[in-house]
Structures are given as structure tokens and as C-alpha cells.
Short mmCIF file of C-alpha atoms (C1' of nucleotides) in Angstrom, two decimals:
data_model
loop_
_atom_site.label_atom_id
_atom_site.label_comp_id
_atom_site.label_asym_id
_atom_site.label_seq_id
_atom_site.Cartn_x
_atom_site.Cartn_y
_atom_site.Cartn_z
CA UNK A 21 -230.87 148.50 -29.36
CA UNK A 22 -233.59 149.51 -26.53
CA UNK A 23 -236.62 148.09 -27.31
CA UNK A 24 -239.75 149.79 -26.43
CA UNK A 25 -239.46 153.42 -27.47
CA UNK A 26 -242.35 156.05 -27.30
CA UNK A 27 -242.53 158.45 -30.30
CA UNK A 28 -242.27 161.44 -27.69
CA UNK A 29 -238.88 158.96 -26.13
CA UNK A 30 -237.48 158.23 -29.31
CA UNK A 31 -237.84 162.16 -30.26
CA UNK A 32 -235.93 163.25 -27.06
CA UNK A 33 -233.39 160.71 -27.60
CA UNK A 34 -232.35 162.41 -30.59
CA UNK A 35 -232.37 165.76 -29.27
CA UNK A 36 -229.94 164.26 -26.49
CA UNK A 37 -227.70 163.18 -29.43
CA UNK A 38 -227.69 166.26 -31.09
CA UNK A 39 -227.45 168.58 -28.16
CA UNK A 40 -224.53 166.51 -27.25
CA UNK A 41 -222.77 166.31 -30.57
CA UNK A 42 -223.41 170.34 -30.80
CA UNK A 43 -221.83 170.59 -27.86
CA UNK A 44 -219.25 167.97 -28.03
CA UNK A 45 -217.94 170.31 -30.92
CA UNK A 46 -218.25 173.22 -29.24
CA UNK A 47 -216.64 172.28 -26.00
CA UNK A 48 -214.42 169.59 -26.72
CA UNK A 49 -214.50 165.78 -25.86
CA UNK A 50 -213.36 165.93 -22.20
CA UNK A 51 -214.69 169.50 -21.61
CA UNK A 52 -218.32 168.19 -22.17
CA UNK A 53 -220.09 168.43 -19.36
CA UNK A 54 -223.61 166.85 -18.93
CA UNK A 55 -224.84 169.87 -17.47
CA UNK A 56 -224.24 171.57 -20.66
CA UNK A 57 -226.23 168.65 -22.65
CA UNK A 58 -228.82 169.02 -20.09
CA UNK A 59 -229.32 172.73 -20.63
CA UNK A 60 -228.74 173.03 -24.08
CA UNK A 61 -231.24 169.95 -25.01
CA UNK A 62 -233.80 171.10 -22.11
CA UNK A 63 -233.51 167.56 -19.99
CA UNK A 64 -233.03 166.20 -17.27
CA UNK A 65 -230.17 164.24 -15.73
CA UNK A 66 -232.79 161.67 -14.93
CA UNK A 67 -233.54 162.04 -18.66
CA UNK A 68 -229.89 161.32 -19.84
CA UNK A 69 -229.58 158.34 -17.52
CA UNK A 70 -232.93 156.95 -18.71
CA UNK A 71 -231.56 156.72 -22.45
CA UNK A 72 -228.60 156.03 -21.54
CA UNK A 73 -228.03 154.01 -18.50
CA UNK A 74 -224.24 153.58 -19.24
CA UNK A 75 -223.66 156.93 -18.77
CA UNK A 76 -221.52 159.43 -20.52
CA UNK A 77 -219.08 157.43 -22.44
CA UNK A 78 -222.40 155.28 -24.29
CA UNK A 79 -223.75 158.63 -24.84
CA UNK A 80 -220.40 159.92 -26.27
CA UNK A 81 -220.13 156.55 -28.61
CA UNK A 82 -223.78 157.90 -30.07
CA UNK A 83 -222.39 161.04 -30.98
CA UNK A 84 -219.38 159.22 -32.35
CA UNK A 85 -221.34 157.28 -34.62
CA UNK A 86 -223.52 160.23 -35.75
CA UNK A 87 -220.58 162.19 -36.64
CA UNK A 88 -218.57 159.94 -38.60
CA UNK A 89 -221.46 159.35 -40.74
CA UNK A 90 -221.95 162.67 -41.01
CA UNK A 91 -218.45 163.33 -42.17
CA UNK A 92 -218.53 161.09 -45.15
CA UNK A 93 -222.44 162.60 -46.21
CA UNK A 94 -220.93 166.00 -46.19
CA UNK A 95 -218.32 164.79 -48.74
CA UNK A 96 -221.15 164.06 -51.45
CA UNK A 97 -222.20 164.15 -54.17
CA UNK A 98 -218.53 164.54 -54.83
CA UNK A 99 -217.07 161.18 -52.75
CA UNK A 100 -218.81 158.22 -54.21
CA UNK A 101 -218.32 159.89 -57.97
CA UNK A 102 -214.60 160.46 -58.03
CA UNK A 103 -214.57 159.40 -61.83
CA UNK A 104 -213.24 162.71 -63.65
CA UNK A 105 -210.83 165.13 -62.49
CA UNK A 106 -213.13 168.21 -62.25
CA UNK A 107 -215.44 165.68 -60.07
CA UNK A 108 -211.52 165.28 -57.51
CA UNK A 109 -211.43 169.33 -57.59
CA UNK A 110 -214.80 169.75 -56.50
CA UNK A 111 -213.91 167.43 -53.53
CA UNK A 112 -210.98 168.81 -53.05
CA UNK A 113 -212.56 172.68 -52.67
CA UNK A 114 -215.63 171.22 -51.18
CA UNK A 115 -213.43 169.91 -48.11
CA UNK A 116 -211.17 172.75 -47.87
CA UNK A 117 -213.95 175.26 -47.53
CA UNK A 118 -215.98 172.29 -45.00
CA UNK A 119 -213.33 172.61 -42.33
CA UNK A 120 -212.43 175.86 -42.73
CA UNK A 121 -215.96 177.05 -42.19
CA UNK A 122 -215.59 174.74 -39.35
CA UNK A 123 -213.04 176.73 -37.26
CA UNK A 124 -210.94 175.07 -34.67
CA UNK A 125 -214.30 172.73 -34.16
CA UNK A 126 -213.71 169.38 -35.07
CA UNK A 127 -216.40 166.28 -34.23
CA UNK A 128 -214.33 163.93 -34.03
CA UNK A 129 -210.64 165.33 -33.84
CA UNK A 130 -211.03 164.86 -30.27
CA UNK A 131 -211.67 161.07 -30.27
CA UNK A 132 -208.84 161.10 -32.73
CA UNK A 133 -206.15 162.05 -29.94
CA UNK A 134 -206.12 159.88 -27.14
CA UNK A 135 -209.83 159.61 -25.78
CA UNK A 136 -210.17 156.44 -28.26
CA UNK A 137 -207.63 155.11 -25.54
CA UNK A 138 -209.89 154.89 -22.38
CA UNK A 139 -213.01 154.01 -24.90
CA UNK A 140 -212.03 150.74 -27.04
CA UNK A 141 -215.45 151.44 -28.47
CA UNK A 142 -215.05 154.88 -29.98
CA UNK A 143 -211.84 153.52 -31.04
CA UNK A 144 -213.54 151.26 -33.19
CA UNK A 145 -216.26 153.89 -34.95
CA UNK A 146 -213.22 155.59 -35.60
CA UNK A 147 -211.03 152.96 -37.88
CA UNK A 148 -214.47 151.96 -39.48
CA UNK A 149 -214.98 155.80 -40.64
CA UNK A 150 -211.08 156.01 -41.90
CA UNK A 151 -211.59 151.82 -43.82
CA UNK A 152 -215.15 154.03 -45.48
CA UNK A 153 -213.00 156.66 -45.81
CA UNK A 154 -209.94 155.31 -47.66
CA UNK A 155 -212.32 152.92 -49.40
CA UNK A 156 -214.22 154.98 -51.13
CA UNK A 157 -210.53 157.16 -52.11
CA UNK A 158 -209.29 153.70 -53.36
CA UNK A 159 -212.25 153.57 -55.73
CA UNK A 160 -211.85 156.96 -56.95
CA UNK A 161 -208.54 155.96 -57.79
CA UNK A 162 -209.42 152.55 -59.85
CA UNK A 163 -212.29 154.59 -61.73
CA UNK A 164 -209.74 157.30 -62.47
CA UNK A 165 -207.00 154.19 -63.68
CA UNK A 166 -209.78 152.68 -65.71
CA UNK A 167 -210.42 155.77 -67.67
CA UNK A 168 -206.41 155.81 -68.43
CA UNK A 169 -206.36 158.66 -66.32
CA UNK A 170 -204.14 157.33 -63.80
CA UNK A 171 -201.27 155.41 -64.64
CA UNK A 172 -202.03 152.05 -63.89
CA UNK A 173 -198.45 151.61 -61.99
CA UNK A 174 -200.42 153.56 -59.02
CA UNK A 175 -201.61 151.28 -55.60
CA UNK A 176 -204.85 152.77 -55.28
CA UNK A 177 -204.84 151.21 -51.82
CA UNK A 178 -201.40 153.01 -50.85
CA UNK A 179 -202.29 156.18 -52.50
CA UNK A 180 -206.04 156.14 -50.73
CA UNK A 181 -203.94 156.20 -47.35
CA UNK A 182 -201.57 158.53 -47.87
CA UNK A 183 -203.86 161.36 -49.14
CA UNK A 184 -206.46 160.22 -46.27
CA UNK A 185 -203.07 160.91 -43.72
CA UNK A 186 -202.66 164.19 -45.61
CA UNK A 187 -206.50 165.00 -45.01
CA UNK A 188 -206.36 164.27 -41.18
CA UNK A 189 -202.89 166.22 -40.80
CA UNK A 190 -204.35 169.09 -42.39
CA UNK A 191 -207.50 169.16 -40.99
CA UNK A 192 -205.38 168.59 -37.07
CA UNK A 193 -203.08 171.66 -38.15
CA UNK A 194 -205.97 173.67 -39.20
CA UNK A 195 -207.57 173.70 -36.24
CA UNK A 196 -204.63 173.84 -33.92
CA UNK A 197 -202.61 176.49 -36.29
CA UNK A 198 -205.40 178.42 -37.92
CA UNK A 199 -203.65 177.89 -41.14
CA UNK A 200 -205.34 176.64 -44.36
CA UNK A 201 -201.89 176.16 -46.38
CA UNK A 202 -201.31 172.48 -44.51
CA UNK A 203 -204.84 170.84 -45.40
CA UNK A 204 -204.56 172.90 -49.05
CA UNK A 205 -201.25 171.93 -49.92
CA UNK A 206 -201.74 167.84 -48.92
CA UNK A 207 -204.68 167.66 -50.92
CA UNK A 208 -203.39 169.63 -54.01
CA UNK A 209 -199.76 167.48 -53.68
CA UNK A 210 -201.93 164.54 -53.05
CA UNK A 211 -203.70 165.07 -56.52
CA UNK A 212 -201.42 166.16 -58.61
CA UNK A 213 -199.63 163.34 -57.62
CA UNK A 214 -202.00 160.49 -58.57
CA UNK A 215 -201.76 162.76 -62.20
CA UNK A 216 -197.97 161.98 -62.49
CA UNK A 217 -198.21 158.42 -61.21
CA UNK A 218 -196.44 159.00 -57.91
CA UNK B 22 -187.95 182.70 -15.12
CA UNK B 23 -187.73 181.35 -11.67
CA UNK B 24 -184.35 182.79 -10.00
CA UNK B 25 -183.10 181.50 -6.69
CA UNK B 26 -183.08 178.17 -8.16
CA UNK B 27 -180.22 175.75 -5.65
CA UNK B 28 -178.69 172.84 -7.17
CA UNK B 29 -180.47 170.68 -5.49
CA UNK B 30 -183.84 172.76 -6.64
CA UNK B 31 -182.99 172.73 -10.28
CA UNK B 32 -182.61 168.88 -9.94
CA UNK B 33 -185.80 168.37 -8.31
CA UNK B 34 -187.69 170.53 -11.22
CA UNK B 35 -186.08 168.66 -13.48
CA UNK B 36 -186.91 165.56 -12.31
CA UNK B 37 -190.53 166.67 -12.30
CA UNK B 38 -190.64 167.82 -16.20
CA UNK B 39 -189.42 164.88 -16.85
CA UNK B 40 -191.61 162.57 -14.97
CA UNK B 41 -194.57 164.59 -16.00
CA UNK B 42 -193.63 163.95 -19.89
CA UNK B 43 -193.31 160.62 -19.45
CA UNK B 44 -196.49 160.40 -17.61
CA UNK B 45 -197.98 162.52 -19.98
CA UNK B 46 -197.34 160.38 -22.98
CA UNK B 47 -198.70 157.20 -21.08
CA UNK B 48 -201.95 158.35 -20.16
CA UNK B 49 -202.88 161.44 -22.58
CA UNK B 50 -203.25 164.87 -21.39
CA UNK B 51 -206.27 165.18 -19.56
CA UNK B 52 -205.96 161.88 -17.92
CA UNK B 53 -202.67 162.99 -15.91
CA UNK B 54 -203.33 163.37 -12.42
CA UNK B 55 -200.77 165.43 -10.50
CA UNK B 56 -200.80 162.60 -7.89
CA UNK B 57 -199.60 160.26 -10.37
CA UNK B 58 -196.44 162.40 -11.25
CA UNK B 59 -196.12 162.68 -7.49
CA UNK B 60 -195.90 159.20 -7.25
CA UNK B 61 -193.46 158.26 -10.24
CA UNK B 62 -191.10 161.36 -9.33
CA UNK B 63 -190.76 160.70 -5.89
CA UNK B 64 -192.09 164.26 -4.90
CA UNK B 65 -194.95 165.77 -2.32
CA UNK B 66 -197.88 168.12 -4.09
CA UNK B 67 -196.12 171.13 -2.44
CA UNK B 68 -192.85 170.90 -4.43
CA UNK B 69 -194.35 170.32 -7.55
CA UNK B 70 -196.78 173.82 -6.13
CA UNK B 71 -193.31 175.20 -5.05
CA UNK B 72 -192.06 174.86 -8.49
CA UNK B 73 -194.81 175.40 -10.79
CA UNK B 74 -197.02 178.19 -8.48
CA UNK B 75 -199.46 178.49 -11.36
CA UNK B 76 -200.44 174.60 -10.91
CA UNK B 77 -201.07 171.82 -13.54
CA UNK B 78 -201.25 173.92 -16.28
CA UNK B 79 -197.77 175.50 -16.01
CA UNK B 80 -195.95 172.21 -15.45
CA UNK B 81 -197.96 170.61 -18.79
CA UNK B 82 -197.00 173.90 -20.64
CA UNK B 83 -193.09 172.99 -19.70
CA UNK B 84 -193.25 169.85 -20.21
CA UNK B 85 -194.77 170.75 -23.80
CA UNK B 86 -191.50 172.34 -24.47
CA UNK B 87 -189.26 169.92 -23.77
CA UNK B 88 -191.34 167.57 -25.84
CA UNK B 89 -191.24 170.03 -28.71
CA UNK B 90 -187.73 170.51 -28.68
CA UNK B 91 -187.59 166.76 -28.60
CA UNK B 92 -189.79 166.12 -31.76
CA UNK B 93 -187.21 167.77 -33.80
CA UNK B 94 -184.53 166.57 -31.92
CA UNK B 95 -184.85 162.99 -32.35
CA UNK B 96 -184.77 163.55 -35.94
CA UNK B 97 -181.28 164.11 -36.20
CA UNK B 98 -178.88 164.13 -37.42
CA UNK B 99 -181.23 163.91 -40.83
CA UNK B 100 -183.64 166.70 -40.71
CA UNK B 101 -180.79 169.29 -40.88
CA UNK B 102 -179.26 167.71 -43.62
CA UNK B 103 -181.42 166.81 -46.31
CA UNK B 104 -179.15 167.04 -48.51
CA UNK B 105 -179.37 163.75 -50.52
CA UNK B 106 -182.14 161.44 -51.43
CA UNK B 107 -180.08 159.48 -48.99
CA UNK B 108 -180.55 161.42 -46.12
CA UNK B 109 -184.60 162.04 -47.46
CA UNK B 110 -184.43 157.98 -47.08
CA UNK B 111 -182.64 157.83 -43.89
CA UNK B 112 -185.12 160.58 -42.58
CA UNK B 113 -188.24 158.54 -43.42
CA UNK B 114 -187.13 155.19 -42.17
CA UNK B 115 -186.33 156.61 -38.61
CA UNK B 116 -189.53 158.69 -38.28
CA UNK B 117 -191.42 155.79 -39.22
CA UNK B 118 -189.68 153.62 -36.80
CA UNK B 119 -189.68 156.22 -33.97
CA UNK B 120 -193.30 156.15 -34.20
CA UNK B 121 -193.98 152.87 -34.72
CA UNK B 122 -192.02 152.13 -31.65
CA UNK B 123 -193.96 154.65 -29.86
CA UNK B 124 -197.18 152.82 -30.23
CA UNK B 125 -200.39 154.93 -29.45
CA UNK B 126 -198.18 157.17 -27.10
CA UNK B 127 -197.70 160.54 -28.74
CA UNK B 128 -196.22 163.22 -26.50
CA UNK B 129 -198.20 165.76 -28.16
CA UNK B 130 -200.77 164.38 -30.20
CA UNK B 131 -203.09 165.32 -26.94
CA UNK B 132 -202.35 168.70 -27.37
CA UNK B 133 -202.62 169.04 -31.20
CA UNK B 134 -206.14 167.81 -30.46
CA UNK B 135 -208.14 170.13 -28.59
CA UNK B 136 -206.00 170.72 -25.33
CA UNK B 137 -204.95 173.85 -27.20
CA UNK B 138 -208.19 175.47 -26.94
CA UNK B 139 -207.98 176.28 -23.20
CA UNK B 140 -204.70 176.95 -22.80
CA UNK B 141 -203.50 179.27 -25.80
CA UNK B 142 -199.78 179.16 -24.43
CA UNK B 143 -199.02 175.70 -25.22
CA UNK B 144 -200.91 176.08 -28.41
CA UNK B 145 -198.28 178.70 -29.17
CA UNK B 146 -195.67 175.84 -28.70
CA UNK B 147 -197.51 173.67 -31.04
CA UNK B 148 -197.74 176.39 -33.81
CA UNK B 149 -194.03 177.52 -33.30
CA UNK B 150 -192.61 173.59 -33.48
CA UNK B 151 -194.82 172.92 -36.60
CA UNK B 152 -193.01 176.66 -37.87
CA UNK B 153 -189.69 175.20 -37.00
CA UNK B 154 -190.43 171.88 -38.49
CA UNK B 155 -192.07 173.43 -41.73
CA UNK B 156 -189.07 175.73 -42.13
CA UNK B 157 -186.33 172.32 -41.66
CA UNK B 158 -188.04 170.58 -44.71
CA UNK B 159 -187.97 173.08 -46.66
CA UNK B 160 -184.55 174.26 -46.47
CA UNK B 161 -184.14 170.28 -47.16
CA UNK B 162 -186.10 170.83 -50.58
CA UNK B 163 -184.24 174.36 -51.39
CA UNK B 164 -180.45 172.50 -51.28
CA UNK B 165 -181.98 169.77 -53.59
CA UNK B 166 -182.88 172.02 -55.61
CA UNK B 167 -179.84 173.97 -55.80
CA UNK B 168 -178.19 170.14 -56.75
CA UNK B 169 -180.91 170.13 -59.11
CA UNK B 170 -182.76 167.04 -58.15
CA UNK B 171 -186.02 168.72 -57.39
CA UNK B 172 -187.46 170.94 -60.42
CA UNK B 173 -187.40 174.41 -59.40
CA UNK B 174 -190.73 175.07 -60.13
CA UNK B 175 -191.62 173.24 -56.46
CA UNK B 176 -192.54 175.63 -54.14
CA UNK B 177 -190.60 174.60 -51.26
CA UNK B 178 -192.87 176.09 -49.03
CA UNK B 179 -196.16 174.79 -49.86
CA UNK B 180 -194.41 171.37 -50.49
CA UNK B 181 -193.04 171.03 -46.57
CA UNK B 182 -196.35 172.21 -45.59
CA UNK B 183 -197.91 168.91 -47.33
CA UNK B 184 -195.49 166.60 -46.67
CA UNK B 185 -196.15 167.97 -42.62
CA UNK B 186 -199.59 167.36 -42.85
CA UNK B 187 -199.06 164.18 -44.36
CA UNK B 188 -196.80 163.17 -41.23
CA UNK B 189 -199.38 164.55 -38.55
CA UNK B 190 -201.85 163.13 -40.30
CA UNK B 191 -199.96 159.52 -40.71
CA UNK B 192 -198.64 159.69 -36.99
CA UNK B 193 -202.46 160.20 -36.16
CA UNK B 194 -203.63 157.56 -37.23
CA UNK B 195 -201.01 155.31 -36.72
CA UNK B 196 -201.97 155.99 -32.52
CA UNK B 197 -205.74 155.85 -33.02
CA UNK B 198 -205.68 152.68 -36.01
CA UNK B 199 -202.30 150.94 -34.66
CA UNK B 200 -201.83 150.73 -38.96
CA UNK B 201 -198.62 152.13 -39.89
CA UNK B 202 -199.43 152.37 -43.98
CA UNK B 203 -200.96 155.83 -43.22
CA UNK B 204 -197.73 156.81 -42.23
CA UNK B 205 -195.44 155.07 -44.43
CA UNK B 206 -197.75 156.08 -47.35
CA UNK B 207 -197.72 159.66 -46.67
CA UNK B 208 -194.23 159.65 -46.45
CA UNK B 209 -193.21 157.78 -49.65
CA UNK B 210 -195.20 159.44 -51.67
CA UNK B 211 -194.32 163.11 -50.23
CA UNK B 212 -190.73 162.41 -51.46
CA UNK B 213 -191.50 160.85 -54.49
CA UNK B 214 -193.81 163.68 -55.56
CA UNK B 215 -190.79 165.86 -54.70
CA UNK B 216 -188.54 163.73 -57.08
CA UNK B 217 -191.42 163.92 -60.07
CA UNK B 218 -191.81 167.90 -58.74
CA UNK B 219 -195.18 168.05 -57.90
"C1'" DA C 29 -172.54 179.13 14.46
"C1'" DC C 30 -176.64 181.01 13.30
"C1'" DA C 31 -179.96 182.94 10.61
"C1'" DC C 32 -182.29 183.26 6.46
"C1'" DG C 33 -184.39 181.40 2.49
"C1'" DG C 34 -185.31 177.92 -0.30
"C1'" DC C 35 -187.03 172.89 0.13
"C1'" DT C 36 -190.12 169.08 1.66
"C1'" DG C 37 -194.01 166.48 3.92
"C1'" DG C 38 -198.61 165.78 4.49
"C1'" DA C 39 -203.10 166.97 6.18
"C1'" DC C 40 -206.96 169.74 4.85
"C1'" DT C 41 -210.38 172.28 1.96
"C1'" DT C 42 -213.09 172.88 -2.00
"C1'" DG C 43 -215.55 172.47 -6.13
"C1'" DC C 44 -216.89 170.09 -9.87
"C1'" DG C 45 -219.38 166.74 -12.16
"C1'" DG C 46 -220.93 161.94 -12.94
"C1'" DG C 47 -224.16 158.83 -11.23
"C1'" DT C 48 -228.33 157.33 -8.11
"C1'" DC C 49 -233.10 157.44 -6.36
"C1'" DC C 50 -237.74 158.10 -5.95
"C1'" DA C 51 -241.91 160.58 -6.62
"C1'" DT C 52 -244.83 162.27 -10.21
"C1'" DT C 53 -246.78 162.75 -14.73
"C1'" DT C 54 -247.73 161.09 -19.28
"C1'" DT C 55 -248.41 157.62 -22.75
"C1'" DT C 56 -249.78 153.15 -24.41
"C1'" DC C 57 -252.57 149.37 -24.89
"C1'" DC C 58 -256.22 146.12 -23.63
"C1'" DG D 14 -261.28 153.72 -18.19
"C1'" DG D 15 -257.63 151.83 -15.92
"C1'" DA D 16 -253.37 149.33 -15.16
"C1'" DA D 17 -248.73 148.92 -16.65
"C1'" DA D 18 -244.92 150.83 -18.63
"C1'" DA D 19 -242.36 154.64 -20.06
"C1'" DA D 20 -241.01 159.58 -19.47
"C1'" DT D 21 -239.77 163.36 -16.50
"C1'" DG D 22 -238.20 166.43 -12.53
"C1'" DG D 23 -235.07 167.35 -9.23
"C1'" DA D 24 -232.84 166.50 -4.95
"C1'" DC D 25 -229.11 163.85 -3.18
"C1'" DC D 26 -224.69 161.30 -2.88
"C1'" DC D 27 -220.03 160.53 -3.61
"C1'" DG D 28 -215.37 160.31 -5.27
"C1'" DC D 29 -211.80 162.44 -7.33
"C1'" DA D 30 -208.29 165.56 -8.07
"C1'" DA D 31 -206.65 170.45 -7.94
"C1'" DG D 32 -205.11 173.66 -4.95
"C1'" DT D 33 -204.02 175.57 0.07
"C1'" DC D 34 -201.59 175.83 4.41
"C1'" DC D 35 -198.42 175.38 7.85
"C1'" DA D 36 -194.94 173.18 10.28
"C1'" DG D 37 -190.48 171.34 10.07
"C1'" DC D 38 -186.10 170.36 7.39
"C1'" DC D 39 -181.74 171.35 5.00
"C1'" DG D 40 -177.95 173.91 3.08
"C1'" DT D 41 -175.89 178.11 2.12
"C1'" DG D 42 -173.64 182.35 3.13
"C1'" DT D 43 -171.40 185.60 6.41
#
DNA sequence: ACACGGCTGGACTTGCGGGTCCATTTTTCC
DNA sequence: GGAAAAATGGACCCGCAAGTCCAGCCGTGT
């Protein structure tokens, strides 16, 4: 993107991302305030401004990016080798335990609601993560049917989608009820479901 | 709550809840301004101060529940009586449509988000709704089982909890992808994972 | 009728926080 | 070693929107 990037600039530009993402979960999307960034990532506003001359929202979009990779890394080694069903379970338990250690803190929950509205952009990161995301669920689900262990019958596509929905329900009612059961029950109905052929 | 309410008072209050909610869904939470439901409701910033003392807050916590009464509301007359695969059918079609028609306006989705953190009232609303709505399926599930068309071995419970997270989750992404399969996914395969008893 | 209390209008204050500017220091590169 | 470019510090500006205040209006009851 910018050209010309010192070692020491390109160094605090990723402390600015980070500070910001740290904070962006702490805080909230709309409760970030620069000051915070600023203090937390020892910068200035000059400094902020200087990476980012677009301002808040550009520096928001880096987080966004940053964080949706993020969110499909933490699903390996699991995600990408969905070919046997101990290989689903360990997902499954690997992302239940992921967000609950998470707490009401969630990256990207908050572009999720409505912020994607005012910024088209984040909108975007957003749909890419979920096509990734469902993508990689799809082939799961066609390595699982070409082992005979899902009935052939099944729309991986279809299936991929709904068990992403129940993943993003959960997760939203996790951190807004403090309850597990919602993001534990989708994914275990979600499973046993693509067992029976539903 | 507030006594010493005239006719003419109640109306007015009214008319402000109302014109808040409907701002509210067309701009997102932390986007409404107060002058903006000043504007659309006809009203000066002391009534809506005269009516709601304890400012923005207060007013968004009422207007969260009359939206949460609404949710359930507008699923009638189905949600009550899901008492036939019919009325599970009949039940799915019109929340997908009431959604779809909705677009990327969700009265609450704000809130579910992170707009619960600072104010812990409303996120009582949100966790008593999602109660309400948890307990509705359910009962749906117990009378088909009692007409023995969903195996008893379904825990009622867990299963409304999935199928809710499946909705939130669909309804989410429906406003932040404008895709409805999410949705439509999570739904149909909810009910027929009831039907197989998953 | 008249007085009291709720109702309404609108100007004003205040604080917060994003964005700008420029002077200064540090790095890079010839 | 020195000029040019990048990196940094921090003071300043400005707009926006929540909340305050007071003066005047209605309508309700006795």
C-alpha cells in the first residue's frame, strides 16, 4: 500500500494495529477512542495520522483485516483437515472453549452489527471471512461424503451455511447472554446432523 | 413508573418510543442522534428530557422493550402453536420473509452486539427475550413430541437453544452479507434435525 | 375563574474526541 | 557528511451531540 516504509515505521505501524485491535476488543467498535490507541501503543496522534492519513475508519479496516485472519488461524490445525469425525470434534471443542475463554470480547462481533453499515469497506472483509469461512466447512463436508461418511444426499454448500449461522448465533448469544448452551448446542445439532443426512 | 402522566402526555411519550424505534432500526444504535428523533417525532429536546429525565439511554432502553415484545410478537400466531409440522413450516416461511423484508435493519441486532456492555439494563432485555423465545420453541418441540413426531430422546431444551442460535446467527448475517441462505439454511435444517431427532 | 402542575419551545453550555499543523528529531541514501 | 525524506511530539482547532435552563403555554380540577 504506502510505499516507502522505515524498519523503525513499519515496526510502529504494527504496534498501532495491534494496540488498536487489543483495544478494539476490549472497548468495543464505537467505544474506541484514539486516545486509548495512543496510550496503550505509546504514540502520538501525529503518529496515527502519519500511518494512517484516512483516519480512524482506515485504521479500523486494518484491524478488520487482521482479525478475520486471525479467526480462521485460530481454527487450525483442525479447519483445513475436517476429514474424520474425531478431526469435526476437535473443532468443535476447540471453538467452544476459543470464545468462551474469550468472554463477552468479540473482534469482530462489533463490525458484525451495524458498523459494516457506515463502512462499505469493513463490510466487505467481513463477507470475504464468512465465503473462507463456509468454504472451508463445505470442504469438510465433501471430504467427509467422499469417505461415505456423509450421505451423499447432503448440500455441502447448504449445510456449510447453516452450521456457519449456528456458529455466529452462538458466538452473538454468548457474549450478550453469558451462556455456553446456544454456541454448544448449534454446533453439536449441527454435527450430528450432517451424521444423519439432515 | 412515571405517574401524573395526562392524556395528552402519554400520547406524546408514545409518539417518542415509537419514533425512536423506528429511527433506531434505520441508523443502528449508536448512530441515533436525539436531534434526529426530535425531528421525525415532531418534539423539542425538553419533552423528550421531560419524559425520559435519565436522557438517551432511558428512551433506547424503552424503546428496547417495545422492540422485544415485538420480536415475538410478529411471530404469531405460529410461535405459540407449534403444534404441527405445518405450523413449524408456516413459522419458518414468515421469519424468513420478515427478515428478508427487513433488509440490513434489525431493531436489535445493535444491541445484541456490544451496546449491551455499557448499559447492563437493556442487556437484561436481550437475555430475558432470548429466555422467552427459547422457552416458545421448546414448548413447540414438547407437544410434538407428545404427538410423537419428534423422538423423545430430543432434549427440547438444548434443541430450541440451537435452532435460536441458528436464527441469530442466520438473521446476522443476512444484515451484514444481504444473503438470505444463512438464514434459510439454519432454519431448514433445525426442523429437519428435529424430524430425524437429533 | 384561577391557580397549580404538567407540557412545550428554544437558546445555551459543556465535554468529548477526531482531525490539523508545524517544529523537531531521526533515519536513509548518495 | 549532508541533504532529503520519514518519524515523532504536542499544541491547537472544530464540530457535534448530549444535557441544562428558564420562560411561556395549556388543560385540568375545585
Amino acid at each position: 500500500m504506502t510505499r516507502s516504509l522505515t524498519a523503525k515505521g513499519a515496526q510502529t505501524r504494527r504496534r498501532i494495529v495491534l494496540g488498536a485491535a487489543a483495544e478494539l476488543r476490549e472497548r468495543g467498535v464505537d467505544a474506541v477512542r484514539l486516545e486509548d490507541v495512543m496510550a496503550r501503543t505509546g504514540t502520538s496522534k501525529s503518529q496515527l495520522f502519519h500511518y494512517f492519513p484516512d483516519g480512524k475508519e482506515a485504521l479500523l479496516l486494518a484491524v478488520a483485516r487482521q482479525e478475520a485472519d486471525q479467526v480462521l488461524a485460530d481454527q487450525e490445525p483442525y479447519l483445513s483437515e475436517l476429514t474424520s469425525w474425531a478431526a469435526w470434534q476437535g473443532w468443535r471443542d476447540l471453538l467452544v472453549e476459543r470464545y468462551v475463554a474469550q468472554g463477552d470480547r468479540c473482534p469482530l462481533g462489533g463490525l458484525l452489527g451495524e458498523a459494516g453499515r457506515r463502512a462499505p469497506a469493513a463490510k466487505a472483509v467481513l463477507t470475504d471471512l464468512m465465503d473462507r469461512w463456509q468454504a472451508a466447512l463445505a470442504a469438510g463436508i465433501r471430504h467427509m461424503q467422499a469417505a461415505h461418511e456423509i450421505p451423499p444426499a447432503v448440500d455441502a454448500a447448504c449445510a456449510a451455511a447453516g452450521l456457519l449461522a449456528g456458529i455466529q448465533g452462538g458466538v452473538l448469544l454468548l457474549t450478550s447472554t453469558g451462556r455456553t448452551e446456544f454456541l454448544e448446542s448449534a454446533l453439536d445439532l449441527g454435527i450430528e446432523g450432517l451424521r444423519r443426512g439432515a
